[in-house]
Coordinates of C-alpha atoms in Angstrom, one line a residue:
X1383 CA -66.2 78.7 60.5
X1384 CA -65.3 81.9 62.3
X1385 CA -66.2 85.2 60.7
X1386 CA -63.0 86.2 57.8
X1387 CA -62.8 90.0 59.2
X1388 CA -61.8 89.2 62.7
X1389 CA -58.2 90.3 63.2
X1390 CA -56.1 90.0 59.9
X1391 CA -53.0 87.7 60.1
X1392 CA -50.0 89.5 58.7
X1393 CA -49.7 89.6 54.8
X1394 CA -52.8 87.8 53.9
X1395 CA -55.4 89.3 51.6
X1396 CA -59.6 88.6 52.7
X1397 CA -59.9 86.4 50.1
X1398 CA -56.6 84.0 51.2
X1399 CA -58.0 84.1 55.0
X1400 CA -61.5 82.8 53.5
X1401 CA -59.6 80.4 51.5
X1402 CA -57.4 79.2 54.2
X1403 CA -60.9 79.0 56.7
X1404 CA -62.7 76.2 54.3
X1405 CA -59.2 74.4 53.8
X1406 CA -59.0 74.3 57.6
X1407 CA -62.7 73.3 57.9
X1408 CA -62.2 70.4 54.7
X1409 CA -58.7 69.3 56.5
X1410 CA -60.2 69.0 60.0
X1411 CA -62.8 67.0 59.0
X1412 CA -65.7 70.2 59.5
X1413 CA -67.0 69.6 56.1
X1414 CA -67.0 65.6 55.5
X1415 CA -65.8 64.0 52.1
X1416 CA -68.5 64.2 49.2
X1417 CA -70.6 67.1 51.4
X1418 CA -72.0 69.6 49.7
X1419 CA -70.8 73.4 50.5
X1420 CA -73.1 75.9 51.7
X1421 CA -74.2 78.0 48.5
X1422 CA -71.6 81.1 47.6
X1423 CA -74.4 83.5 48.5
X1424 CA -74.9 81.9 51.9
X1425 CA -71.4 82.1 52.8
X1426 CA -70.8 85.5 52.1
X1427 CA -73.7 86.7 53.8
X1428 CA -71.7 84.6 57.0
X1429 CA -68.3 85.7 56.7
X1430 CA -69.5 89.4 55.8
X1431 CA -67.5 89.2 52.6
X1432 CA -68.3 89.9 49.0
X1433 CA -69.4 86.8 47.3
X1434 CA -66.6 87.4 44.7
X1435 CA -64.3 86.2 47.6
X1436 CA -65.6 83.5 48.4
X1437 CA -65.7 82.3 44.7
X1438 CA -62.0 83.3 44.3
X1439 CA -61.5 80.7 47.2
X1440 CA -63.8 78.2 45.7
X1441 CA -61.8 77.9 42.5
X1442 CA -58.4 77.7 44.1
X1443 CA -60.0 74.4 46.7
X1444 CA -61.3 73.3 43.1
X1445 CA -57.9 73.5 41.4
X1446 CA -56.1 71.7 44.4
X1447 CA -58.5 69.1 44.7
X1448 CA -60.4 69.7 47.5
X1449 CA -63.7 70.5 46.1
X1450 CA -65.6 69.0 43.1
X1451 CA -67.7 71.5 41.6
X1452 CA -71.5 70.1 40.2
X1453 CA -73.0 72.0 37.3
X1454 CA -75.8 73.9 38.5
X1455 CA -75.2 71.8 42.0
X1456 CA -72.8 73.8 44.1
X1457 CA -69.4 72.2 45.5
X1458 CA -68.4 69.5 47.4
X1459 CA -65.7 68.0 49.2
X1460 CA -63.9 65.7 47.2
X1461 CA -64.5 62.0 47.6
X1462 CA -61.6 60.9 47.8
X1463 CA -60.7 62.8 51.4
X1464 CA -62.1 60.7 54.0
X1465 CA -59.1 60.3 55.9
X1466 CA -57.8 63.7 55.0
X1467 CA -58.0 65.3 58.6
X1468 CA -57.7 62.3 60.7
X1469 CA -54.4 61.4 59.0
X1470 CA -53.3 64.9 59.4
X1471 CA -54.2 64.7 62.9
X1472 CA -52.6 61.6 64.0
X1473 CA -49.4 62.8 62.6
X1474 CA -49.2 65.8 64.8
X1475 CA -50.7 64.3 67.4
X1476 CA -52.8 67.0 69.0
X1477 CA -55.5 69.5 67.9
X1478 CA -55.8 70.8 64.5
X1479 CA -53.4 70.7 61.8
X1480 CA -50.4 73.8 61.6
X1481 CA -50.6 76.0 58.6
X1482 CA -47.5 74.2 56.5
X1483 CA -45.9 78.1 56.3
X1484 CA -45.7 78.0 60.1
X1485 CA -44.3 74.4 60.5
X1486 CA -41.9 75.3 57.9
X1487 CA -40.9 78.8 59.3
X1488 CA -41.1 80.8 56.6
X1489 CA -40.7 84.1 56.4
X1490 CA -43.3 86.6 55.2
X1491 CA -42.2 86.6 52.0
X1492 CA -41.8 83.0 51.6
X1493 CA -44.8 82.6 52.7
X1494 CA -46.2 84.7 49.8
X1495 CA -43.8 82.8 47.5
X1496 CA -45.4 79.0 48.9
X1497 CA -49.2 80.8 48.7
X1498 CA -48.1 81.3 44.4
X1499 CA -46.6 77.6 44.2
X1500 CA -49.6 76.5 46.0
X1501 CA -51.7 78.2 42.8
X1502 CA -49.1 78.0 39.8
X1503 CA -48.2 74.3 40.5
X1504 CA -46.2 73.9 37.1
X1505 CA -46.0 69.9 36.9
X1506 CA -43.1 68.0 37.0
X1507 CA -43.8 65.0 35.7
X1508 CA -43.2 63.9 32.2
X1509 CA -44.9 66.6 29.7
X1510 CA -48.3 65.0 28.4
X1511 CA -50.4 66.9 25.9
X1512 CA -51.6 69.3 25.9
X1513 CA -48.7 70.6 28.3
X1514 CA -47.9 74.6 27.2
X1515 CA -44.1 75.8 26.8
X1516 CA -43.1 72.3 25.6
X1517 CA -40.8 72.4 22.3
X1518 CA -39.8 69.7 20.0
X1519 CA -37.1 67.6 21.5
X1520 CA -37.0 64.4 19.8
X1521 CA -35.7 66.4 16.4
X1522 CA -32.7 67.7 18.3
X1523 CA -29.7 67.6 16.6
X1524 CA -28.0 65.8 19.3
X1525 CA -25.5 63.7 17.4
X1526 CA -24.3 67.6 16.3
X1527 CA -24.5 68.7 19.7
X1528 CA -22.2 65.3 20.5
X1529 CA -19.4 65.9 17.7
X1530 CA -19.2 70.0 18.8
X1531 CA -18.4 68.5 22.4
X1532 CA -15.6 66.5 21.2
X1533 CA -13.9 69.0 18.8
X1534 CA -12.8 70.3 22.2
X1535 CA -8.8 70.2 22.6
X1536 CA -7.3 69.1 26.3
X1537 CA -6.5 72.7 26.7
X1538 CA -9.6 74.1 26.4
X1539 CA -11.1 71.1 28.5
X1540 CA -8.9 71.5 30.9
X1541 CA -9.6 75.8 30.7
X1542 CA -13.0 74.7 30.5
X1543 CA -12.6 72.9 34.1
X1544 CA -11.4 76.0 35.7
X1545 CA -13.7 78.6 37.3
X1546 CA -15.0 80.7 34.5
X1547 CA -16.2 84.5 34.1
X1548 CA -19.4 85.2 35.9
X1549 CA -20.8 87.0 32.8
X1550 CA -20.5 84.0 30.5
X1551 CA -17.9 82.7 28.1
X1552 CA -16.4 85.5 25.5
X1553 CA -17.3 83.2 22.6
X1554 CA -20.3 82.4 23.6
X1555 CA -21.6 86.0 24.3
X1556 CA -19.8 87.3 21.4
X1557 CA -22.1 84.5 19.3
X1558 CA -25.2 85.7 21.4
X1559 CA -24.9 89.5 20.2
X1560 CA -24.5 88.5 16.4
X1561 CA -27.3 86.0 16.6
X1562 CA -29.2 88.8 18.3
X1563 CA -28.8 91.5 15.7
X1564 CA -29.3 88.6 12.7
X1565 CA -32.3 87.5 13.9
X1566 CA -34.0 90.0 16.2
X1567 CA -32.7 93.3 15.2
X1568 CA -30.9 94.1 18.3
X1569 CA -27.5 95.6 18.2
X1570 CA -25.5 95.5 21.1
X1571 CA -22.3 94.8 22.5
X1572 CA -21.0 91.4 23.9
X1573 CA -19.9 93.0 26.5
X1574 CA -23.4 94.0 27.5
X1575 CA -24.6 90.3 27.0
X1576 CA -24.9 88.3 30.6
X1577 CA -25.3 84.2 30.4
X1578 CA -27.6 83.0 33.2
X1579 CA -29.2 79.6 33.8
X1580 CA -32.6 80.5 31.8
X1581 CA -35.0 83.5 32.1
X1582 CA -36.2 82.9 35.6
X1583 CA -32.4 83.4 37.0
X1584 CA -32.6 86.4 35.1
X1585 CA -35.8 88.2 36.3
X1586 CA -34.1 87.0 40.0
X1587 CA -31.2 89.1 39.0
X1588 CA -33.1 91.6 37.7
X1589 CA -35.7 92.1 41.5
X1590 CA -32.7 91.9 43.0
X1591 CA -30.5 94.5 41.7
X1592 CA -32.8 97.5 40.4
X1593 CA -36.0 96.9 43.3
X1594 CA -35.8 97.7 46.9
X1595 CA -38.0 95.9 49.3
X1596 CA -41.3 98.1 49.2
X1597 CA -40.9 99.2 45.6
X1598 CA -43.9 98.4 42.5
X1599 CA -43.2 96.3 39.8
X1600 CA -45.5 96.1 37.1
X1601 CA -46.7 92.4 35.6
X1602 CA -49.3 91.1 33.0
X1603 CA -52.3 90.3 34.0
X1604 CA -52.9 87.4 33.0
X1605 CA -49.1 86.2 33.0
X1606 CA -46.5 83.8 34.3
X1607 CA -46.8 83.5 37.8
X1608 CA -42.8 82.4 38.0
X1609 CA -42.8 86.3 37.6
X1610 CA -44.1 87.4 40.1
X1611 CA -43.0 84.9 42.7
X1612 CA -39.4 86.0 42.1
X1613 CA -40.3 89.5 42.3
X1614 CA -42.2 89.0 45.5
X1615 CA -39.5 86.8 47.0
X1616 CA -37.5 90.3 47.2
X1617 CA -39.9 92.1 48.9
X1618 CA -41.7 94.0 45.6
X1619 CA -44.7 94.9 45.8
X1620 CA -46.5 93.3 42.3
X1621 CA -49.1 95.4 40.6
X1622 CA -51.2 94.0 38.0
X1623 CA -51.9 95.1 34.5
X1624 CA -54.7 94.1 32.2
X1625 CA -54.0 92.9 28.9
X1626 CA -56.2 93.6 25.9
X1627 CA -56.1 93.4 22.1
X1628 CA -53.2 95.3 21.7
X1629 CA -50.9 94.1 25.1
X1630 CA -49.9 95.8 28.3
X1631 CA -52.8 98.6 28.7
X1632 CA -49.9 101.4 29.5
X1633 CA -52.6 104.4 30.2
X1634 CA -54.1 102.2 33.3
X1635 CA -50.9 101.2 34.2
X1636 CA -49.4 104.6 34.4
X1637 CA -52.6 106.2 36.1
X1638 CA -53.2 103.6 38.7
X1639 CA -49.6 102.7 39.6
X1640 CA -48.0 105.9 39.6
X1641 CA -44.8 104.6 41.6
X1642 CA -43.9 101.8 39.6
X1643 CA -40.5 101.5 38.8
X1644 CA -40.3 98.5 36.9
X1645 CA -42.7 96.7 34.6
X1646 CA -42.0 93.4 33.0
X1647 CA -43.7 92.6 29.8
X1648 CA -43.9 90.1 26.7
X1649 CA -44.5 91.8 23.4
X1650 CA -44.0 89.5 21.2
X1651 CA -46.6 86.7 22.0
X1652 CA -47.8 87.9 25.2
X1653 CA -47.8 85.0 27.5
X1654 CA -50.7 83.1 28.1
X1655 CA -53.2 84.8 25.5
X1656 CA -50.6 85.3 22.6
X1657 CA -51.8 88.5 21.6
X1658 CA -48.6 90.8 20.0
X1659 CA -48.1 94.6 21.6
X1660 CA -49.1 97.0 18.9
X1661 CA -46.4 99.6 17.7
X1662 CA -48.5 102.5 19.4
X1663 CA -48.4 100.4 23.0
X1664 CA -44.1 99.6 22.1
X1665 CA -43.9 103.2 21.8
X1666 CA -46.3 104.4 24.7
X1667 CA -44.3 102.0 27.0
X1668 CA -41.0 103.4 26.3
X1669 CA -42.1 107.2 27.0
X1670 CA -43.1 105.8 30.2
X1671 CA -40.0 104.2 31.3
X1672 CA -38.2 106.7 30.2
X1673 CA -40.2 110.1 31.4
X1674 CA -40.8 107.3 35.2
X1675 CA -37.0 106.6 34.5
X1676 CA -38.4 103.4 35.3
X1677 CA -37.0 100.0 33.9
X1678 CA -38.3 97.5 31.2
X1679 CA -37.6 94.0 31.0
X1680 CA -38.0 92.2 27.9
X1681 CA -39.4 88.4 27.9
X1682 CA -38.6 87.5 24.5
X1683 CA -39.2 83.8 26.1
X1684 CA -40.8 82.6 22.6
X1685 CA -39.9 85.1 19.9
X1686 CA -37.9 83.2 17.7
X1687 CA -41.3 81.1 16.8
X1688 CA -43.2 84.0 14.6
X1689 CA -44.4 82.2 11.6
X1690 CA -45.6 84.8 9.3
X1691 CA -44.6 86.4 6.1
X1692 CA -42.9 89.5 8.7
X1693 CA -41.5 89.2 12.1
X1694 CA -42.1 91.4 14.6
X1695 CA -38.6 92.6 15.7
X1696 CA -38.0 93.1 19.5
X1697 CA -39.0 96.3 21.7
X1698 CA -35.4 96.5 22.6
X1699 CA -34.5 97.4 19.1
X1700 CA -36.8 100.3 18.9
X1701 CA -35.4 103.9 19.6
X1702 CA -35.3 105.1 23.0
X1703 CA -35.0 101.8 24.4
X1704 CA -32.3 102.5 26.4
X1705 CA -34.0 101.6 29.8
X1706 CA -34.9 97.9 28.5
X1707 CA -32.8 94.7 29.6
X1708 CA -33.9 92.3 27.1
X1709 CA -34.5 89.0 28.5
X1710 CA -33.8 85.3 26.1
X1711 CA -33.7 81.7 26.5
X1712 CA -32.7 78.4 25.2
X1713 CA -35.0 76.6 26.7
X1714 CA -37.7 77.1 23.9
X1715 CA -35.3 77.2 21.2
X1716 CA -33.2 74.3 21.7
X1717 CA -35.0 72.3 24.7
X1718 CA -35.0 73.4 28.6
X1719 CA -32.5 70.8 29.5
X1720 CA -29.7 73.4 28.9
X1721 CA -30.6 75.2 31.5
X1722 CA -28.9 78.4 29.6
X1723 CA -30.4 82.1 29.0
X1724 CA -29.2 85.5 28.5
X1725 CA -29.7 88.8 29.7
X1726 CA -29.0 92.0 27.1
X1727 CA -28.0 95.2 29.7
X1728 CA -27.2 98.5 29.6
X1729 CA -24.3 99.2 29.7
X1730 CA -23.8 100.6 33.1
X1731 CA -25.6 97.7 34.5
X1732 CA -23.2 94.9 33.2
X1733 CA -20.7 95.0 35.8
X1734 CA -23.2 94.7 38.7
X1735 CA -25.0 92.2 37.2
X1736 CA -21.8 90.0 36.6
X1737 CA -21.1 90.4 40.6
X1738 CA -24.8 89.2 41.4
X1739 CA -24.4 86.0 39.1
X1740 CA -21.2 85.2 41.0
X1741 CA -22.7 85.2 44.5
X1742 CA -25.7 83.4 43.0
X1743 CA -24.0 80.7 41.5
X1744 CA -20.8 81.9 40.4
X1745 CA -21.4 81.0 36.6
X1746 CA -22.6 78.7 34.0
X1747 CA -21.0 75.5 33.0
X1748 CA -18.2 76.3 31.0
X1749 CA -17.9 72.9 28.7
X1750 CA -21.8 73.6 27.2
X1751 CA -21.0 77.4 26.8
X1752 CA -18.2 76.7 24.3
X1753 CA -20.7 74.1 22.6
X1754 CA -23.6 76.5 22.4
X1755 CA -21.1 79.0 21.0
X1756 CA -19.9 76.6 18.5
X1757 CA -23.6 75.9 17.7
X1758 CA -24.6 79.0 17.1
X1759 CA -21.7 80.3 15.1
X1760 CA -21.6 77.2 12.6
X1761 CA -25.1 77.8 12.0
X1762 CA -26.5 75.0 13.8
X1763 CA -28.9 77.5 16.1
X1764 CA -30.4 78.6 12.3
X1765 CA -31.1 75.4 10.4
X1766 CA -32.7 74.1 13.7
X1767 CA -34.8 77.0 14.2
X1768 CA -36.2 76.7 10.3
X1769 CA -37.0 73.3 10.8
X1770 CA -39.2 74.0 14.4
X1771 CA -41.1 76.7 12.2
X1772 CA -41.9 74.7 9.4
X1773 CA -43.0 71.9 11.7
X1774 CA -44.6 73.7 14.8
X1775 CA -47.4 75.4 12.3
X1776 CA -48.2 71.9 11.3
X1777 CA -48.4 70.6 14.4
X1778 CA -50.9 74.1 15.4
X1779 CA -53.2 73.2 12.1
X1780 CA -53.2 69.5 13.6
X1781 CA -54.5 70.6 16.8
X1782 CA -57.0 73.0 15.5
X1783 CA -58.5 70.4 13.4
X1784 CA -58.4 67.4 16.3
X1785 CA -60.3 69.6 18.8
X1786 CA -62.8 70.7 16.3
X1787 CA -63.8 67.2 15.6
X1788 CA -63.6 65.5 18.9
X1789 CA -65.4 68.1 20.2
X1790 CA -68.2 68.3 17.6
X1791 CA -67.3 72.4 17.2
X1792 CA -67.4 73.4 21.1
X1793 CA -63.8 73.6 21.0
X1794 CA -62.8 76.2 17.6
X1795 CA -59.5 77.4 18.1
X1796 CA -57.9 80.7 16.1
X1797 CA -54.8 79.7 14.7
X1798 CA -51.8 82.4 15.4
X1799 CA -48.2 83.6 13.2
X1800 CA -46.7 83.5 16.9
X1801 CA -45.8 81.2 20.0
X1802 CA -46.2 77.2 20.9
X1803 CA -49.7 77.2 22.2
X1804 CA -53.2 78.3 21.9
X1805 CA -56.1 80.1 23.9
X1806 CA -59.4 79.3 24.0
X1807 CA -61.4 81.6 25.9
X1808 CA -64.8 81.4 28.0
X1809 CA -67.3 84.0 28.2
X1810 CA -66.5 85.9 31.6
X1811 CA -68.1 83.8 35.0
X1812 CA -67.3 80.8 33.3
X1813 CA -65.7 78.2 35.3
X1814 CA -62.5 76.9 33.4
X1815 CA -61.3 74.9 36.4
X1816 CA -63.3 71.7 36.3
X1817 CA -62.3 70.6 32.7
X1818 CA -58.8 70.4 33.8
X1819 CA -59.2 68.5 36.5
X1820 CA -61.1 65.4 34.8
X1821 CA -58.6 66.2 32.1
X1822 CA -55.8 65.7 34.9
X1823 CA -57.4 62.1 35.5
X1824 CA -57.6 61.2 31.9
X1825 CA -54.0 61.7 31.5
X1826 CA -54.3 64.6 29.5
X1827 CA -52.9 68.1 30.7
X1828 CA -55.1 71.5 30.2
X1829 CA -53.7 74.4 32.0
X1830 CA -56.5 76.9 33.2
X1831 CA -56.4 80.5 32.3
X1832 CA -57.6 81.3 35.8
X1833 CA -54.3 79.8 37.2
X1834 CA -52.2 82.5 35.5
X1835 CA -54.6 85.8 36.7
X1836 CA -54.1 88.1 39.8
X1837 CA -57.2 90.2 39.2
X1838 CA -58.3 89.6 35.8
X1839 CA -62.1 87.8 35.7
X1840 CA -60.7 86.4 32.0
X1841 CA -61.2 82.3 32.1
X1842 CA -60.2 79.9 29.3
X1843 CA -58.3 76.5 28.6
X1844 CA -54.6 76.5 26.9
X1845 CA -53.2 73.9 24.8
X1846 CA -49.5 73.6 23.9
X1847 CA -48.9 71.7 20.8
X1848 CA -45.2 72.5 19.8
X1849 CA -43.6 69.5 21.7
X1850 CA -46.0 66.5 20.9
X1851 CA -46.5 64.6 17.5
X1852 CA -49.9 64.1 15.4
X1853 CA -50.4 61.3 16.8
X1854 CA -49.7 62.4 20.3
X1855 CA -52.2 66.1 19.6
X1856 CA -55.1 63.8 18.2
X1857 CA -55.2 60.7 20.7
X1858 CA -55.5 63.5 23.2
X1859 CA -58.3 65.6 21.4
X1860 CA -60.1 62.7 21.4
X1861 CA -60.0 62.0 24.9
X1862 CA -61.1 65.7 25.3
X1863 CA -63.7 65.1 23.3
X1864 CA -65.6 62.5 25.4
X1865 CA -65.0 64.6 28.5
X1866 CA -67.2 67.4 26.8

């Protein structure tokens, strides 16, 4: 393998060259199924590099599959890839395999967009526990949802059919901003309310209309990788931010990224670790944004799920929070097959915004706009929402419990007032890669820590438990169980 710090390919990072070397070597055929990998040490004494580097490119072959990692052992290739570069050979049918960016022709930033897909990987398939951001759909009112879509007249269906306003249905926003204020302490204006297909449409809006290519934008660290692939697809530059007891480390942030002029955040139940922002760090925040005139974007993404005696109400509703677009979604409220969110905007900002979501994809269906309205404002939205919290803390105590036994007390979860899934952290240097991948096989899903961090060394296993019955949580704790 040829030394990582010849001449650097454009856009990638030492670490991805070293990682894109040993996948060339394993696809090739260099390094034969089941071989054992030179030792971490040994490798970074060859390619020069730090032996962090190479064990940031170890994990990622781990999490793809190439590699099998032995406890006190080393890594080796998987088994399973005998005819992994003869296959890929015979199809292009000369010399080594092409990079799949360069047969594709991607640009430089969709290159950097394929290199976090290649990482994140959310699964597609049907959601198996313990799958995280899954919510109860079997207890959806759907014969309610059914009876609202009728009550529709011909006129409205057939005003329904037309093309609609980019910014979302009146009704619907005018419901979103009552909601809003009755549930979340947010006042605002339905004019200032923009209806987008879920949360990720939004952040794209968001890159796209406030960034230039070149500018910083500041994300969690660890957070949701769908994040900072949309922010990277517009040319940002992303700039990670530890996350301690308290949230978003704002002194760090501000003293190591000076020229940020964006930060994206989730106070509520920060996502993966679920840890709430403290008032002081809400507060800190603000002066930030608003002495950087910088922006803040809100991902309430889970907020209405805070079981306690007292809910935390939302940053946005806090004083001096003009420079904060507040960010919701249906998809964890009612279920993701809506494929509706929200954006809460300044005022200045809600024409522009309106225009973008035009040339994006001109606007949400009209028909389930009037229905979500009509959902919302009968009080549908409310006595489903009561029913998820009283269930989803019994499904959390239910998880708790199932681990703890199958797993003889290795796996002791804290239960949490907030969110749809839990953390279980390792003690730093721990690998949290190779449970999830004999998890995988056992049909059980347990997403890595690892797989949502940029720089941070934190490892642990997360379990969603919101979506799946007891039955469901404890047939797949016990499977755990015999895997530890």
């Amino acid at each position: 393998m040829k030394r990582a710090n010849a001449a650097k390919p454009r856009g990638e990072t030492l670490r991805q060259q070293v990682y894109l070397e040993l996948r060339r070597a394993i696809e090739q055929g260099l390094f034969k199924a089941g071989a054992r990998l030179p030792a971490s040490r040994e490798q970074a004494r060859t390619l020069a590099v730090s032996r962090n580097t190479v064990l940031w490119a170890l994990e990622r072959l781990q999490a793809e599959g190439y590699l099998v990692a032995r406890v006190g052992d080393g890594s080796y290739v998987a088994p399973d890839l005998g005819t992994l570069g003869k296959t890929r050979n015979q199809r292009s049918g000369k010399g080594p395999a092409l990079r799949p960016a360069i047969v594709a022709g991607l640009s430089h930033r969709g290159q950097l967009i394929a290199d976090t897909a290649l990482r994140w990987n959310p699964p597609l398939e049907p959601a198996q526990p313990f799958r995280i951001g899954v919510p109860e759909v079997a207890s959806f009112p759907f014969a309610v949802w059914d009876r609202l879509a009728r009550q529709s007249s011909k006129a409205e269906q057939m005003a329904q059919a037309q093309y609609q306003d980019p910014a979302g249905a009146p009704a619907l926003r005018e419901a979103i901003a009552q909601w809003l204020w009755a549930s979340r302490g947010i006042r605002c204006e339905a004019a200032q309310v923009l209806v987008c297909s879920g949360s990720q449409q939004a952040i794209d809006l968001i890159g796209r209309l406030l960034l230039d290519v070149g500018d910083e934008a500041l994300v969690e660290d660890p957070g949701y990788p769908g994040i900072r692939a949309s922010l990277t697809g517009h040319g940002v530059a992303v700039r990670p931010v530890p996350v301690d007891g308290e949230g978003f480390v704002v002194e760090q942030a501000a003293a190591r990224w000076s020229a940020a002029r964006l930060a994206v955040v989730t106070p509520t139940s920060q996502f993966p670790t679920g840890v709430r922002m403290s008032l002081k760090r809400r507060l800190a925040l603000l002066d930030w944004a608003n002495s950087r005139r910088a922006w803040l974007v809100e991902d309430d993404y889970d907020g209405e799920f805070q079981y306690g005696t007292h809910r935390l109400p939302a940053l946005c509703s806090l004083p001096r929070a003009d420079r904060v677009l507040y960010v919701g979604t249906f998809s964890k409220t009612l279920h993701p097959g809506l494929r509706l969110g929200f954006i809460v905007l300044p005022q200045v900002l809600a024409s522009a915004f309106a225009m973008a979501r035009a040339l994006s994809d001109r606007h949400a269906p009209g028909a389930t706009q009037q229905v979500l309205a009509r959902f919302i404002t009968e009080g549908h939205l409310l006595r489903h929402l009561r029913r998820m919290r009283e269930l989803y803390p019994q499904r959390q105590a239910v998880l708790i419990a199932a681990l703890a036994k199958a797993s003889r007390g290795k796996l002791l979860l804290r239960p949490s007032e907030q969110g749809l899934h839990l953390l279980h952290e390792l003690p730093i240097g721990r690998n949290d890669l190779t449970l999830p991948a004999r998890a995988q096989a056992a049909g059980v899903f347990v997403a890595p820590l690892s797989r949502y961090c940029i720089e941070s060394p934190r490892r642990g296993w997360l379990f969603g438990y919101a979506g799946y019955d007891t039955a469901a949580l404890r047939a797949a704790a016990a499977t755990l169980g015999n895997l530890l």
